[in-house]
CSV table of C-alpha atoms in Angstrom, one decimal:
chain,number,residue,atom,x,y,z
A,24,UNK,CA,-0.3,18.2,-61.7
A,25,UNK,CA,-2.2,15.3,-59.7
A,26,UNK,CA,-2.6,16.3,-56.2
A,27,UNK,CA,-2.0,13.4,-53.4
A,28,UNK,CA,-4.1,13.3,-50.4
A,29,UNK,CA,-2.8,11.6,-47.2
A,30,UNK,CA,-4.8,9.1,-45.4
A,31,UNK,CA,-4.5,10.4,-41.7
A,32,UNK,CA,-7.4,8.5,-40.4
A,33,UNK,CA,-4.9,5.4,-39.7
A,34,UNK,CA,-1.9,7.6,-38.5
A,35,UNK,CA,-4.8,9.2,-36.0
A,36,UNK,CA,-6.4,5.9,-35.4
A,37,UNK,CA,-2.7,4.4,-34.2
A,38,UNK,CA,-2.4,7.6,-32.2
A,39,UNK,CA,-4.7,7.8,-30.5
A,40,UNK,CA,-4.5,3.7,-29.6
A,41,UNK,CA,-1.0,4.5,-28.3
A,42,UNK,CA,-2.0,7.3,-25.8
A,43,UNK,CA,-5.0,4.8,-24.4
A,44,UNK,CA,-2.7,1.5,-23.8
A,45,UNK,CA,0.0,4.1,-22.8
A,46,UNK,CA,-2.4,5.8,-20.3
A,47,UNK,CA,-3.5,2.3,-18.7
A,48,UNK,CA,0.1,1.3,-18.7
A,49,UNK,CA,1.0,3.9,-16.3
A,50,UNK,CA,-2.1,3.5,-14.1
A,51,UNK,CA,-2.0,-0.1,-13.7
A,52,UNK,CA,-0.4,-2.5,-11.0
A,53,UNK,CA,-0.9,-5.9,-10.2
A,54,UNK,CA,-1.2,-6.9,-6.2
A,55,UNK,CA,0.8,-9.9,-6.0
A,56,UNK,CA,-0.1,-10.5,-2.3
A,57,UNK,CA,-1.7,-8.5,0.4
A,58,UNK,CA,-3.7,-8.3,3.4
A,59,UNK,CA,-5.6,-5.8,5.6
A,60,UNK,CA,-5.8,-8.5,8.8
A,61,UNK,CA,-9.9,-8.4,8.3
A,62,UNK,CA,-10.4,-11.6,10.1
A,63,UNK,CA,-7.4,-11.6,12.8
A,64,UNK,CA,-8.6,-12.1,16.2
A,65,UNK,CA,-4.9,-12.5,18.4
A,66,UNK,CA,-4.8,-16.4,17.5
A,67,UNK,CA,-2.7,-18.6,15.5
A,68,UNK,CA,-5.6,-20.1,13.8
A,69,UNK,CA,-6.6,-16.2,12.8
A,70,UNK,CA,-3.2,-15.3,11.1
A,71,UNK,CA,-3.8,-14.4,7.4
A,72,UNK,CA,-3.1,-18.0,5.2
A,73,UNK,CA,0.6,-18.2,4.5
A,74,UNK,CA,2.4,-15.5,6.6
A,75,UNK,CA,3.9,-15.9,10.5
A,76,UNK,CA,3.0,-14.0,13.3
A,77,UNK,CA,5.5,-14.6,16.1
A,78,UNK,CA,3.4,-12.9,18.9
A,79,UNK,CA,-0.3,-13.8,19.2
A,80,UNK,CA,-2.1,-12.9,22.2
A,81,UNK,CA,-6.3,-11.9,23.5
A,82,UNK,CA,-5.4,-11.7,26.8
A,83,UNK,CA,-3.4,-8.2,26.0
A,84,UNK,CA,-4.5,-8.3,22.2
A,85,UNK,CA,-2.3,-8.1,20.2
A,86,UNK,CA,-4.6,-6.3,17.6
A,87,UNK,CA,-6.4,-3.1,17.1
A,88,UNK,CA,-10.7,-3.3,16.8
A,89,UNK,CA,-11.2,0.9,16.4
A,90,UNK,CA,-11.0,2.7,13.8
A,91,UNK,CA,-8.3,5.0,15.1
A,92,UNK,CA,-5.7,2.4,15.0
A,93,UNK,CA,-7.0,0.5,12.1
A,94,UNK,CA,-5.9,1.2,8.3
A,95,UNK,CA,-9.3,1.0,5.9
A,96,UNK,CA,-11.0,-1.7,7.9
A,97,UNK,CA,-10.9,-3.3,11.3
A,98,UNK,CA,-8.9,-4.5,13.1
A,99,UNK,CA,-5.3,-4.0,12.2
A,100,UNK,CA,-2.1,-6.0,14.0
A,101,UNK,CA,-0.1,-4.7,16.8
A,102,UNK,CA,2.9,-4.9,17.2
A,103,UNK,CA,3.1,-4.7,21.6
A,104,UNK,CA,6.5,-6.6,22.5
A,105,UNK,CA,10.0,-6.0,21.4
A,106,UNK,CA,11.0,-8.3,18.4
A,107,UNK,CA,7.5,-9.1,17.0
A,108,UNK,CA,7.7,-10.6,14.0
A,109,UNK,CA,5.7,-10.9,10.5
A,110,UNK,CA,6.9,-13.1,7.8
A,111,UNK,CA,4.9,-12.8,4.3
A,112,UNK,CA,4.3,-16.1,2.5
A,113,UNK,CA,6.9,-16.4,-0.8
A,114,UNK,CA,6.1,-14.0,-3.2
A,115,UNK,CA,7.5,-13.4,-7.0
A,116,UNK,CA,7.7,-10.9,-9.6
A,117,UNK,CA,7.1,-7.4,-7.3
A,118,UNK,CA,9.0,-4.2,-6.9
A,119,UNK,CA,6.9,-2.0,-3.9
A,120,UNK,CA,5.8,-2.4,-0.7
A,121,UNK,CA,2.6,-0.6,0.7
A,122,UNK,CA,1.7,-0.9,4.2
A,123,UNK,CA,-0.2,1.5,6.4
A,124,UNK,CA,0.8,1.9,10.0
A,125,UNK,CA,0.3,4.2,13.0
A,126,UNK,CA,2.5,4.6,16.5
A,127,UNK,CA,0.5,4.8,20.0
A,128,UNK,CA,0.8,8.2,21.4
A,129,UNK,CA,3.7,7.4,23.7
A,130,UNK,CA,5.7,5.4,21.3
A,131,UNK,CA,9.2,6.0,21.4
A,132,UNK,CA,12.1,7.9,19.0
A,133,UNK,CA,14.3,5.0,19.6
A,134,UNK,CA,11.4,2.5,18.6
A,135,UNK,CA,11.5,1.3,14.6
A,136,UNK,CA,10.3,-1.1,12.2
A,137,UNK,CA,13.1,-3.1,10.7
A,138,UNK,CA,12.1,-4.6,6.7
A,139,UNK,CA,14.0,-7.7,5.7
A,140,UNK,CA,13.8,-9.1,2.1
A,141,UNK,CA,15.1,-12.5,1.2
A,142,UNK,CA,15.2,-14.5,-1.6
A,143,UNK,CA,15.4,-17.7,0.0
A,144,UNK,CA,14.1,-17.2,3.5
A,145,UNK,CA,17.5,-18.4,5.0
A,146,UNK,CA,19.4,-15.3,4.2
A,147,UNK,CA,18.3,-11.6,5.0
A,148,UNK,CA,19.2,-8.1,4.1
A,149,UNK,CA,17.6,-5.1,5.9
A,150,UNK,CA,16.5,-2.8,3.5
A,151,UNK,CA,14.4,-0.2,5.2
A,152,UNK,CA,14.7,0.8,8.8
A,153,UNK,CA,12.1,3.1,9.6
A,154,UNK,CA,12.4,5.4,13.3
A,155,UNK,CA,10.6,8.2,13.9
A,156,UNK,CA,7.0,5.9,13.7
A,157,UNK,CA,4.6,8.4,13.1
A,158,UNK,CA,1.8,9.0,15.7
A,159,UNK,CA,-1.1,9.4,12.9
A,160,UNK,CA,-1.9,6.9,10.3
A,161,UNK,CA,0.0,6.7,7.5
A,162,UNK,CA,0.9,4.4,4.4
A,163,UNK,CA,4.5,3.9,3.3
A,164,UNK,CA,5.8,3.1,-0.4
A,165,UNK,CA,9.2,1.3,-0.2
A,166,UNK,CA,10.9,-0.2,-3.3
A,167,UNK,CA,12.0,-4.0,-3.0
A,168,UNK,CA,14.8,-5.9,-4.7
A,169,UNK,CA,13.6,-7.7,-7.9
A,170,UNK,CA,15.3,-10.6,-6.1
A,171,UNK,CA,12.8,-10.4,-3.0
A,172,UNK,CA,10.7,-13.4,-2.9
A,173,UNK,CA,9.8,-12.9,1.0
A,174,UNK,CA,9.6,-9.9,3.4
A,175,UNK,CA,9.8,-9.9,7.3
A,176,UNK,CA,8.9,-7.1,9.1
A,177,UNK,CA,10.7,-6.9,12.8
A,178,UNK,CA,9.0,-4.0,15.7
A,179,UNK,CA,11.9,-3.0,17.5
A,180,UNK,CA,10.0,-1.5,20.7
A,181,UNK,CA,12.0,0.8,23.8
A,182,UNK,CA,8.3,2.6,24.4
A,183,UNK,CA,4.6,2.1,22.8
A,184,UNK,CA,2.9,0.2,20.2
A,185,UNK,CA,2.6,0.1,16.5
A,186,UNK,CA,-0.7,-0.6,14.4
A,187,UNK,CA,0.2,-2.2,11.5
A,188,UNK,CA,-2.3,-2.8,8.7
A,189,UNK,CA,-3.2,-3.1,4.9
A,190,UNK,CA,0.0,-4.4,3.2
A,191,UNK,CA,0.3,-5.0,-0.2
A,192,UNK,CA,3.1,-6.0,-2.0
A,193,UNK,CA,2.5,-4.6,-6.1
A,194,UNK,CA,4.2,-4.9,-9.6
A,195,UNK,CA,4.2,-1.8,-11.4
A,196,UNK,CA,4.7,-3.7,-14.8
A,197,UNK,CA,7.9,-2.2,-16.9
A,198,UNK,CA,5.9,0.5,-19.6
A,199,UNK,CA,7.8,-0.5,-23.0
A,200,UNK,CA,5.9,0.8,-26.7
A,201,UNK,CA,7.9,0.1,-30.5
A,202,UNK,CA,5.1,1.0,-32.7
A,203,UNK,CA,5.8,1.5,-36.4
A,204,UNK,CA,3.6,3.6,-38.7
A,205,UNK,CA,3.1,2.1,-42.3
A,206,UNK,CA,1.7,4.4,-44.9
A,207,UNK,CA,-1.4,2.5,-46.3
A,208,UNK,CA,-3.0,3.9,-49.3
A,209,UNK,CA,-6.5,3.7,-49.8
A,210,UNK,CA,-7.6,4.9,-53.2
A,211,UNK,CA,-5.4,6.8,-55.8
A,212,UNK,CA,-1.9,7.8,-54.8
């Protein structure tokens, strides 16, 4: 009788590859275009490269400089007039939106943030209408359309402002393994 031993080490060794590229896999995201609005003073010439502020002002900012109504760093945008608008520069290959954001004490039920997506930036669908702005900071997840290739972001104001900060627009890549196990024989068999 001639016993057979099984080579495990290479099973193991593919094992145990699998659960580490796995494990990045699930953890990993690429930013595909963000900004925190570090440098943004209230001026045109201050607006982060590529996107549209409509309203720009320093005579009633229309920023945030403290901490309390600024996401990680200062100083976040505010929106401070009815229909202020940001427009993101084109954008490809993303499926979330992350943006932190934070209502002035007295802001209003009936105030909201409208989110447009476009594919073209002639044509736009709402897809998130957020009411209720909440009066501490807070960061919102919102899927996107595959499709999306630019985002507007439209304050609709009846009472108080809205900080606005640290938007990133991210590609969780799709997580897709086929890994095949070949016996390999070292030695007798």
């Amino acid at each position: 009788m001639k016993l057979k031993i099984r080579n495990v080490g290479a099973e193991a060794f593919y094992i145990i590859l699998f659960i580490v590229i796995f494990q990045s896999k699930i953890f990993s995201q690429a930013i595909v275009l963000q900004t925190d609005f570090t440098n943004y003073t209230g001026t045109q010439a201050t607006v982060p490269s590529g996107w549209y502020i409509s309203w720009n002002s320093t005579s009633s900012p229309s920023y945030y400089s403290s901490t309390t109504f600024s996401g990680l760093a200062i100083p976040s945008y505010k929106f401070g007039i009815d229909s202020a608008m940001i427009f993101t520069p084109a954008f490809s290959f993303a499926d979330t939106l992350k943006f932190w954001c934070k209502g002035s004490s007295n802001i209003s039920p009936q105030s909201k943030l409208n989110i447009y997506q476009s594919s073209d930036s002639n044509n736009w669908i709402m897809s998130s209408g957020i009411d209720s702005l909440p009066t501490t900071g807070k960061v919102f997840s919102l899927g996107i359309s595959s499709s999306a290739k630019y985002l507007r972001f439209v304050y609709r104001k009846t009472e108080g402002n809205l900080a606005f900060d640290d938007v990133q627009i991210i590609d969780y890549p799709n997580i897709t393994a086929n890994f095949s196990f070949d016996t390999v024989c070292n030695g007798d068999s």
